[in-house]
XYZ file of C-alpha atoms in Angstrom:
669
model
C 126.053 32.790 169.243
C 128.521 35.652 168.852
C 131.114 33.251 167.455
C 128.493 31.928 165.083
C 127.738 35.419 163.786
C 131.440 36.167 163.327
C 131.810 32.939 161.361
C 128.875 33.856 159.115
C 130.510 37.126 158.163
C 134.154 36.080 157.918
C 134.069 32.587 156.400
C 133.357 33.964 152.906
C 136.248 36.425 153.319
C 138.548 33.601 154.346
C 137.462 31.621 151.293
C 138.014 34.614 149.021
C 141.539 35.215 150.326
C 142.607 31.562 150.207
C 141.152 30.946 146.753
C 142.350 34.256 145.372
C 145.909 34.108 146.647
C 146.295 30.338 146.900
C 144.574 29.417 143.657
C 146.734 31.716 141.601
C 149.937 31.405 143.639
C 149.913 27.615 143.306
C 149.964 28.139 139.552
C 153.047 30.318 139.714
C 154.682 27.849 142.036
C 154.142 24.940 139.673
C 155.150 27.239 136.848
C 152.149 26.462 134.678
C 150.213 29.693 134.485
C 146.556 29.223 133.529
C 146.236 29.131 129.749
C 145.459 32.515 128.275
C 142.276 32.793 126.268
C 142.452 33.633 122.590
C 140.740 36.794 121.510
C 138.683 34.815 119.004
C 137.147 32.337 121.364
C 133.437 31.885 121.353
C 131.492 33.860 123.959
C 132.738 32.380 127.175
C 136.005 30.944 126.006
C 134.267 27.680 126.786
C 135.032 24.954 124.307
C 138.637 25.878 123.589
C 140.483 25.682 126.850
C 140.210 23.496 129.825
C 141.119 24.249 133.357
C 144.046 22.143 134.521
C 144.869 23.709 137.857
C 144.028 22.650 141.394
C 140.358 22.038 142.212
C 140.554 22.963 145.898
C 139.959 26.737 145.602
C 136.538 26.130 144.056
C 135.591 23.359 146.454
C 136.855 25.295 149.470
C 134.904 28.487 148.744
C 131.776 26.463 147.997
C 132.091 24.411 151.181
C 132.651 27.516 153.307
C 129.541 29.124 151.860
C 127.473 26.038 152.469
C 128.530 26.199 156.123
C 127.761 29.937 156.207
C 124.291 29.335 154.786
C 123.494 26.681 157.381
C 124.739 28.940 160.183
C 122.606 31.788 158.828
C 119.459 29.714 159.051
C 120.375 28.767 162.624
C 120.903 32.437 163.426
C 117.646 33.344 161.681
C 115.540 31.035 163.828
C 117.393 32.182 166.910
C 116.798 35.875 166.137
C 113.107 35.550 165.332
C 112.507 33.904 168.676
C 113.195 37.369 170.063
C 116.955 37.678 170.472
C 118.926 40.523 168.985
C 122.685 40.759 168.989
C 125.319 43.408 168.771
C 128.785 41.978 168.431
C 131.486 44.634 168.676
C 134.521 43.468 166.734
C 136.719 46.478 167.383
C 136.773 50.228 167.688
C 137.131 51.448 164.154
C 137.079 55.216 163.753
C 137.569 57.850 166.381
C 137.929 61.315 164.944
C 136.945 64.286 167.046
C 133.256 63.907 167.813
C 132.784 60.983 165.444
C 133.150 57.447 166.638
C 132.221 54.284 164.861
C 132.919 50.827 166.136
C 133.008 47.911 163.795
C 130.080 45.916 165.065
C 127.651 43.314 163.780
C 124.081 44.409 164.384
C 121.843 41.367 164.081
C 118.097 41.833 164.384
C 115.240 40.396 162.344
C 115.964 42.628 159.370
C 119.598 41.508 159.274
C 118.650 37.884 159.855
C 116.326 37.919 156.825
C 119.076 39.410 154.681
C 121.666 36.933 155.991
C 119.470 34.030 155.006
C 118.790 35.431 151.548
C 122.388 36.364 150.789
C 124.105 33.236 152.063
C 121.542 30.777 150.701
C 121.568 32.181 147.196
C 125.323 32.678 147.268
C 125.967 29.092 148.402
C 123.720 27.764 145.642
C 125.386 30.005 143.066
C 128.810 28.722 144.163
C 127.606 25.162 143.789
C 126.067 25.890 140.391
C 129.247 27.589 139.202
C 131.238 24.406 139.842
C 129.384 23.053 136.826
C 128.831 26.211 134.806
C 132.414 27.441 134.999
C 134.059 24.013 134.884
C 135.923 24.771 131.643
C 136.971 28.306 132.458
C 140.736 28.742 132.807
C 140.322 31.377 135.522
C 138.149 29.526 138.000
C 140.026 30.377 141.220
C 139.726 34.070 140.400
C 136.009 33.682 139.716
C 135.251 31.871 142.967
C 137.420 34.265 144.911
C 135.416 37.217 143.559
C 132.113 35.491 144.332
C 133.133 34.947 147.946
C 134.516 38.465 148.256
C 131.222 39.759 146.942
C 129.313 37.736 149.520
C 131.545 39.042 152.306
C 130.974 42.661 151.246
C 127.222 42.093 151.177
C 127.310 40.517 154.644
C 129.262 43.524 155.932
C 126.577 45.750 154.474
C 123.627 43.965 156.071
C 125.243 43.519 159.493
C 126.377 47.147 159.669
C 125.739 49.047 162.866
C 126.609 52.466 161.467
C 126.459 54.286 158.158
C 130.202 54.127 157.579
C 130.314 50.355 157.870
C 127.346 50.171 155.552
C 129.214 52.389 153.121
C 132.180 50.020 153.296
C 129.983 47.067 152.347
C 128.195 49.219 149.785
C 131.446 50.069 147.999
C 132.655 46.498 148.460
C 129.744 45.036 146.504
C 130.274 47.784 143.935
C 133.896 46.709 143.527
C 133.002 43.022 143.370
C 130.280 43.646 140.794
C 132.835 45.522 138.691
C 135.252 42.585 138.919
C 132.582 39.998 138.141
C 130.788 41.822 135.321
C 134.154 42.379 133.649
C 135.308 38.848 134.462
C 135.970 37.982 130.824
C 138.187 41.004 130.458
C 139.260 40.265 126.893
C 135.777 41.153 125.701
C 135.284 44.843 125.043
C 131.583 44.630 125.857
C 132.322 43.142 129.286
C 134.819 45.890 130.122
C 132.399 48.571 128.976
C 129.573 47.064 131.039
C 131.774 46.782 134.135
C 132.859 50.413 133.840
C 129.266 51.486 133.276
C 128.060 49.666 136.378
C 130.865 51.227 138.372
C 130.336 54.775 137.132
C 126.527 54.801 137.413
C 126.848 53.444 140.942
C 129.319 56.215 141.794
C 126.600 58.722 140.906
C 124.272 57.157 143.437
C 127.065 56.703 145.974
C 127.851 60.400 145.762
C 124.341 61.006 147.099
C 124.777 58.294 149.716
C 128.042 59.839 150.933
C 126.424 63.282 151.157
C 123.584 61.638 153.078
C 126.055 60.233 155.599
C 127.647 63.679 155.984
C 124.238 65.283 156.425
C 123.263 62.669 159.009
C 126.431 63.422 160.951
C 125.830 67.167 160.786
C 122.274 66.662 161.978
C 122.661 63.936 164.608
C 126.311 64.278 165.554
C 126.689 60.555 165.030
C 126.655 58.001 162.248
C 125.734 55.051 164.452
C 122.189 53.787 164.010
C 121.009 53.758 167.621
C 121.685 57.459 168.369
C 120.217 58.435 165.001
C 117.027 56.440 165.539
C 116.678 57.700 169.107
C 117.002 61.332 168.047
C 115.010 61.137 164.800
C 111.750 62.173 166.488
C 113.179 65.405 167.907
C 114.560 66.404 164.514
C 111.180 66.858 162.876
C 110.820 70.428 161.713
C 114.537 71.179 161.929
C 116.126 72.604 158.800
C 119.577 72.451 157.257
C 121.004 74.950 154.809
C 121.850 73.163 151.588
C 123.058 75.073 148.495
C 121.704 78.260 150.072
C 118.219 76.830 150.680
C 116.594 76.051 153.966
C 115.491 72.438 153.629
C 113.800 70.135 156.150
C 116.707 68.209 157.654
C 115.202 64.730 157.855
C 113.864 64.998 154.313
C 117.309 65.928 153.045
C 119.059 63.032 154.797
C 116.401 60.583 153.606
C 116.518 61.886 150.030
C 120.297 61.715 149.786
C 120.359 58.201 151.214
C 117.647 57.209 148.766
C 119.812 58.525 145.938
C 122.370 55.908 146.956
C 119.638 53.283 146.998
C 118.550 54.314 143.494
C 122.013 53.647 142.144
C 122.538 50.314 143.847
C 119.006 49.062 143.222
C 118.919 50.275 139.620
C 115.920 52.558 140.009
C 114.622 54.791 137.228
C 117.286 57.238 135.927
C 120.123 55.219 137.473
C 118.901 51.899 136.061
C 121.016 51.851 132.901
C 123.816 49.715 134.331
C 121.693 46.712 135.287
C 120.839 45.218 131.851
C 124.431 45.687 130.673
C 125.659 43.870 133.742
C 124.489 40.664 132.071
C 127.900 40.592 130.368
C 129.290 38.693 133.330
C 128.954 34.899 133.513
C 125.370 33.798 134.244
C 125.942 32.772 137.890
C 127.033 36.370 138.495
C 123.720 37.630 137.157
C 121.896 35.400 139.590
C 123.983 36.555 142.522
C 124.183 40.277 141.802
C 120.791 40.750 140.257
C 118.582 38.442 142.219
C 119.586 38.300 145.788
C 122.297 40.548 146.886
C 123.594 43.732 145.411
C 120.392 45.156 143.972
C 118.496 44.525 147.202
C 120.976 46.654 149.159
C 118.999 49.805 148.355
C 115.762 48.282 149.617
C 117.562 47.118 152.741
C 118.941 50.618 153.318
C 115.468 52.185 153.271
C 114.126 49.485 155.581
C 117.036 49.920 157.987
C 116.537 53.692 158.036
C 112.764 53.347 158.519
C 112.768 55.616 161.621
C 114.040 58.429 159.405
C 111.801 57.691 156.419
C 108.685 57.476 158.592
C 109.258 61.119 159.545
C 110.034 62.286 156.011
C 106.710 62.197 154.139
C 107.964 64.066 151.084
C 110.831 61.636 150.560
C 108.439 58.727 151.023
C 106.380 60.163 148.156
C 109.526 60.369 146.032
C 110.287 56.727 146.826
C 106.766 55.692 145.797
C 106.936 57.647 142.538
C 110.396 56.383 141.558
C 109.462 52.811 142.501
C 106.208 52.862 140.519
C 107.843 54.413 137.455
C 110.649 51.837 137.593
C 108.216 48.936 137.876
C 106.261 50.205 134.891
C 109.206 51.353 132.782
C 111.252 48.170 133.120
C 108.204 46.023 132.405
C 107.515 47.892 129.151
C 111.106 47.420 128.028
C 111.035 43.745 128.983
C 108.177 43.198 126.523
C 110.400 43.397 123.442
C 113.887 42.288 124.532
C 115.400 39.309 122.733
C 118.296 38.305 124.961
C 117.145 35.744 127.516
C 119.224 37.254 130.321
C 118.201 40.826 129.530
C 114.513 39.971 129.787
C 115.139 38.600 133.272
C 117.323 41.614 134.114
C 114.524 44.050 133.260
C 112.215 41.869 135.286
C 114.519 42.324 138.294
C 114.553 46.062 137.747
C 110.743 46.021 137.647
C 110.373 43.900 140.799
C 112.717 46.226 142.696
C 110.305 48.999 141.784
C 107.577 47.044 143.571
C 109.733 46.765 146.684
C 110.355 50.506 146.759
C 106.658 51.280 146.408
C 106.106 49.181 149.529
C 108.910 51.041 151.331
C 107.535 54.417 150.263
C 104.048 53.794 151.649
C 105.526 52.636 154.937
C 104.864 48.921 154.437
C 108.488 48.014 155.160
C 107.758 44.440 156.153
C 105.806 43.861 152.945
C 108.704 45.171 150.861
C 111.128 42.927 152.751
C 108.796 39.972 152.198
C 108.917 40.540 148.456
C 112.697 40.907 148.634
C 112.842 37.547 150.425
C 110.589 35.588 148.032
C 111.909 37.354 144.932
C 115.461 36.239 145.732
C 114.424 32.604 145.349
C 112.471 32.746 142.130
C 114.696 35.288 140.427
C 117.854 33.312 141.204
C 115.974 30.262 139.926
C 115.122 32.022 136.657
C 118.676 33.249 136.116
C 120.276 29.896 136.858
C 117.620 28.157 134.747
C 118.409 30.514 131.892
C 122.081 29.728 132.454
C 121.270 26.040 132.190
C 119.496 26.658 128.868
C 122.378 28.823 127.605
C 124.815 26.102 128.662
C 122.783 23.472 126.842
C 122.624 25.592 123.687
C 126.406 26.136 123.474
C 126.262 29.673 124.894
C 123.389 30.992 122.793
C 121.457 33.832 124.459
C 119.078 34.976 121.725
C 115.621 33.542 122.418
C 114.868 33.496 118.670
C 117.656 30.982 118.130
C 116.179 28.586 120.654
C 112.737 26.971 120.609
C 111.239 23.572 121.350
C 113.714 22.987 124.156
C 111.266 21.381 126.539
C 111.792 18.001 124.859
C 115.557 18.345 125.005
C 116.033 19.672 128.549
C 112.807 18.794 130.407
C 114.240 19.337 133.902
C 115.492 22.834 133.155
C 112.096 23.541 131.585
C 110.286 22.410 134.733
C 112.478 24.636 136.908
C 112.017 27.667 134.648
C 108.274 27.002 134.699
C 108.210 27.120 138.493
C 110.229 30.346 138.461
C 107.888 31.883 135.907
C 104.781 30.883 137.866
C 106.254 32.460 141.000
C 107.285 35.640 139.177
C 103.911 36.129 137.517
C 102.154 35.544 140.841
C 100.390 32.244 140.207
C 98.196 31.505 143.250
C 100.045 30.054 146.246
C 103.539 30.389 144.780
C 105.970 32.713 146.554
C 105.458 35.706 144.292
C 101.684 35.513 144.720
C 101.832 36.287 148.439
C 104.423 39.034 148.370
C 103.669 40.810 145.088
C 99.922 40.901 145.650
C 100.511 42.188 149.170
C 102.412 45.161 147.735
C 99.649 45.890 145.225
C 97.014 45.671 147.978
C 99.088 47.874 150.276
C 99.418 50.516 147.555
C 95.640 50.562 147.257
C 95.162 50.601 151.037
C 97.444 53.604 151.494
C 94.662 55.875 150.117
C 96.915 58.672 148.991
C 96.677 60.040 145.455
C 100.276 59.060 144.717
C 99.834 55.574 146.116
C 96.739 55.128 143.929
C 98.738 56.099 140.854
C 101.392 53.616 141.969
C 98.686 50.977 142.411
C 97.557 51.325 138.807
C 101.098 51.368 137.465
C 101.897 48.215 139.439
C 98.801 46.441 138.174
C 99.725 47.257 134.579
C 103.303 46.178 135.299
C 101.895 42.855 136.541
C 100.164 42.425 133.180
C 103.387 43.162 131.288
C 105.377 40.897 133.606
C 103.048 38.026 132.873
C 103.277 38.649 129.138
C 107.060 38.872 128.836
C 107.629 35.941 131.207
C 105.338 33.653 129.231
C 106.739 35.021 125.976
C 110.158 33.881 127.132
C 108.866 30.440 128.118
C 106.876 29.896 124.922
C 109.576 31.124 122.556
C 112.417 29.250 124.232
C 110.800 25.978 125.235
C 107.823 25.487 122.897
C 107.295 25.491 119.160
C 109.783 24.267 116.579
C 113.516 24.242 117.328
C 115.141 27.194 115.535
C 118.746 26.365 116.336
C 121.231 24.912 113.874
C 121.438 21.139 113.602
C 124.948 21.048 115.099
C 123.775 22.960 118.168
C 120.755 20.691 118.615
C 122.958 17.630 118.383
C 124.930 18.955 121.329
C 121.975 19.951 123.526
C 122.231 18.173 126.862
C 120.687 18.479 130.293
C 122.986 20.230 132.753
C 124.949 18.082 135.241
C 123.588 17.406 138.728
C 125.866 19.987 140.322
C 123.997 22.630 138.293
C 120.537 21.102 138.733
C 120.675 20.715 142.530
C 120.706 24.471 143.228
C 117.737 24.788 140.861
C 115.767 22.194 142.823
C 116.478 23.948 146.123
C 115.536 27.361 144.708
C 112.391 25.864 143.179
C 111.307 24.773 146.672
C 111.840 28.352 147.810
C 109.927 29.722 144.815
C 107.000 27.437 145.598
C 106.826 27.559 149.382
C 108.708 30.604 150.726
C 105.614 32.796 150.490
C 103.183 30.376 152.045
C 105.509 29.323 154.888
C 106.615 32.793 155.958
C 103.615 34.991 155.180
C 102.308 35.085 158.772
C 105.672 36.192 160.082
C 106.446 38.814 157.472
C 103.038 40.376 156.879
C 100.485 38.370 158.821
C 99.236 37.987 162.361
C 102.675 37.527 163.935
C 104.425 40.318 162.080
C 104.713 42.732 165.014
C 106.582 40.169 167.149
C 108.538 38.940 164.131
C 110.009 42.321 163.183
C 110.270 43.578 166.741
C 112.252 46.809 166.837
C 114.005 46.088 163.531
C 111.462 48.083 161.524
C 109.961 51.280 162.850
C 106.414 52.335 162.018
C 104.844 55.543 163.257
C 101.859 55.175 165.580
C 99.384 56.098 162.827
C 100.901 53.661 160.297
C 98.498 50.726 160.143
C 99.155 49.834 156.525
C 99.847 46.158 157.257
C 96.439 45.763 158.905
C 94.749 47.803 156.187
C 96.101 45.758 153.314
C 94.184 42.724 154.529
C 90.900 44.623 154.182
C 90.945 45.915 150.624
C 88.009 45.325 148.243
C 87.806 41.970 146.482
C 88.473 43.411 143.013
C 91.819 44.738 144.255
C 92.761 41.305 145.545
C 91.785 39.750 142.214
C 93.376 42.359 139.950
C 96.934 40.902 139.827
C 95.535 37.436 139.121
C 93.345 38.716 136.298
C 96.334 40.570 134.840
C 98.404 37.393 135.013
C 95.743 35.450 133.103
C 95.403 38.165 130.452
C 99.172 38.359 130.014
C 99.404 34.594 129.664
C 96.529 34.479 127.162
C 98.006 37.222 124.989
C 101.397 35.491 125.013
C 99.789 32.217 123.921
C 97.852 34.050 121.203
C 101.004 35.788 119.936
C 103.494 32.948 120.110
C 101.418 29.786 119.702
C 98.140 30.521 117.920
C 98.855 33.357 115.466
C 102.614 33.651 115.313
C 102.563 36.420 112.685
C 100.797 38.839 115.063
C 103.865 40.154 116.938
C 105.511 41.159 113.676
C 102.357 42.870 112.384
C 101.964 44.712 115.655
C 105.606 45.785 115.713
C 105.280 47.081 112.148
C 102.026 48.881 112.866
C 103.410 50.527 116.004
C 106.951 50.914 114.686
C 107.877 54.093 116.655
C 106.598 52.620 119.917
C 108.311 49.297 119.233
C 111.640 51.019 118.575
C 111.141 53.230 121.637
C 110.804 50.144 123.839
C 113.454 48.119 122.013
C 115.914 50.952 122.601
C 114.985 51.086 126.299
C 113.258 54.492 126.035
C 116.502 55.818 124.492
C 118.047 56.404 127.914
C 121.510 55.329 126.834
C 121.376 57.657 123.848
C 120.077 60.491 126.012
C 122.816 60.038 128.628
C 125.372 59.717 125.850
C 124.241 63.056 124.461
C 123.829 64.763 127.852
C 126.816 63.520 129.826
C 129.190 61.290 127.909
C 129.797 63.404 124.812
C 130.150 66.715 126.668
C 132.568 64.999 129.060
C 134.587 63.676 126.150
C 134.441 67.053 124.395
C 135.591 68.732 127.584
C 138.418 66.255 127.974
C 139.387 66.651 124.334
C 139.438 70.442 124.716
C 141.852 70.188 127.644
C 143.941 67.566 125.878
C 144.163 68.952 122.337
C 143.997 72.689 123.080
C 145.092 72.991 126.693
C 147.750 70.342 126.804
C 149.026 69.959 123.262
C 148.605 73.452 121.787
C 149.127 75.737 124.789
C 151.323 73.872 127.270
C 153.302 71.742 124.828
C 153.204 74.467 122.174
C 154.789 77.063 124.457
C 156.849 74.700 126.564
C 158.621 71.654 125.119
C 157.562 72.353 121.534
C 157.903 76.151 121.772
C 160.595 78.051 123.648
C 162.612 74.980 124.556
C 162.581 73.742 120.966
C 163.713 77.137 119.640
C 166.650 77.247 122.079
C 167.662 73.740 120.981
C 167.465 74.737 117.302
C 169.639 77.812 117.837
C 172.054 75.779 119.878
C 172.427 73.147 117.195
C 173.013 75.831 114.522
C 175.656 77.655 116.566
C 177.318 74.422 117.601
C 178.121 73.729 113.942
C 180.455 76.742 113.960
C 182.639 75.135 116.630
C 184.037 72.478 114.345
C 187.683 72.435 115.491
C 189.266 72.808 112.010
C 191.965 75.527 111.795
C 191.021 76.566 108.250
C 187.388 77.129 109.379
C 188.619 79.515 112.025
C 191.053 81.198 109.595
C 188.215 81.636 107.117
C 186.029 83.153 109.828
C 188.826 85.600 110.772
C 189.312 86.573 107.118
C 185.588 87.188 106.792
C 185.707 89.300 109.902
C 188.636 91.394 108.683
C 186.977 91.788 105.268
C 183.806 92.913 106.969
C 185.683 95.368 109.166
C 187.600 96.832 106.215
C 184.419 97.163 104.207
C 182.790 99.004 107.075
C 185.756 101.372 107.458
C 185.899 102.090 103.682
C 182.138 102.600 103.358
C 181.879 105.283 105.902
C 183.587 104.448 109.150
């Protein structure tokens, strides 16, 4: 079993190294570098260049991930039968009091994450074989995908905070590489930098959290921290001159890291822009892996969060605001991938609400089901974009269900699961979170409950809006585009079929384990709940109207979407005109980018410009190279002209001197 776990973690790394070095080195060896893209290609550089290098890097990475995914499922069923593993790979850091071995900690929580990450990643690799088949830089792409998967596996198998931080930064790096994959597009570079920088803000908090944990517990390994967490209640740390409750501080700082990685309110701005990467990247980063790291972190640190009630309240508030905020923005977006991106942002808010009220298993359940249907939606959207010659604006599509019926069917399943149609995956997990929020019976949790219910309404509306505008009605694309519309190849459809099975059945099959009768044995010691935390039992006994509320919201959202986009198609425009300020507010994403630009970006640039123009150019250069040094040079060049070497010049100078001397003597010497 230990060998199996090592294989799960290191096969993707092996694939990344072989594809990354081999795939590009083979090119140099043959002497035919991959063709460079022109700056004026269409969006993806698709229809201009073809890939003419070796195929093995792509096939190798994909095959290795398929194996990894199968092994993960084997490990999953082994772990939930009650086994937990700790595989020490090597001693890693020993510095004074601090030790950290590099170990794989595999319990139920890890096993769930392993299954999610490797399954989605394997399917995304397979899908990319079709989607990226014309891209001249395929080996690089597949190498990054595998590297990304490896970093995520390091993160979820971590046995200490430092190893988690390594994986955390690794997925940050890989997301930067993948979002900016088409590096000759300015927008892609800007989006990659934005994702990187916004994540650094969160990671700053995460790093401080690790330091604080070490100061408090004297260790960064999970077991000592969890064992000592109970004794630390009531202890305080001095932070910025204030006495603050120690556990609260650690939990808050760690949550700051989670906010960055999981694109929560205030640190969410990078996620929609990250859609600049190729579509398979969106599915991998924004459905299954990177954005769920924050949720995983809170679940893993549940022994600390259970004892930090204030931080739990913060988590609930941030989660509820995110769910609501992202859903409102999703209502008016026009780029097919951005709508789904805001949907991800919103669903992550749901997961954090569950974490904040102590229903860790419920949050993990939603993470698990969400990975399937969200990856399905992204890859389905990719299939539609592919069919439409790289068009992403939903208003330039329309009537596609007759052209690409299979993609339509898959997107329909994803949409049903996302909106919580009865007995699909989303229905079990999303409704459980809403019920849990009601069952928590705290004022904040009640507020969260209402925000989540409204978010469910919005989710239903924007999801059906996307479906109706893209797949129903009259085709709005140009005739040339429509002539080229084709169903995606089997290599792209297969992953969709597999994910569709997950989107339909993952909730129903696993509900008893995650949140039902068997949940205590299922989670074992992987999640900690205080003795008085009976939220999972309580959520099964909420009033009937609470149980029905998400369903009612789904129906209303669907009905309004049909009214707007099928029955009276002039209504959206009238409404947008009538509520112009609100419409613009939502269209511009609550003006967060503008606000941050004004608050942080411009002052930073102004500051930099001050140092550059005034400090560097005027003061340093002005005094130094352009000042004193320049004057010395000028004088030198003037005096050097006197030393010409001609005798008559010197004679003339002597004559002048004598004349001067005589004049001086005559005048009054």
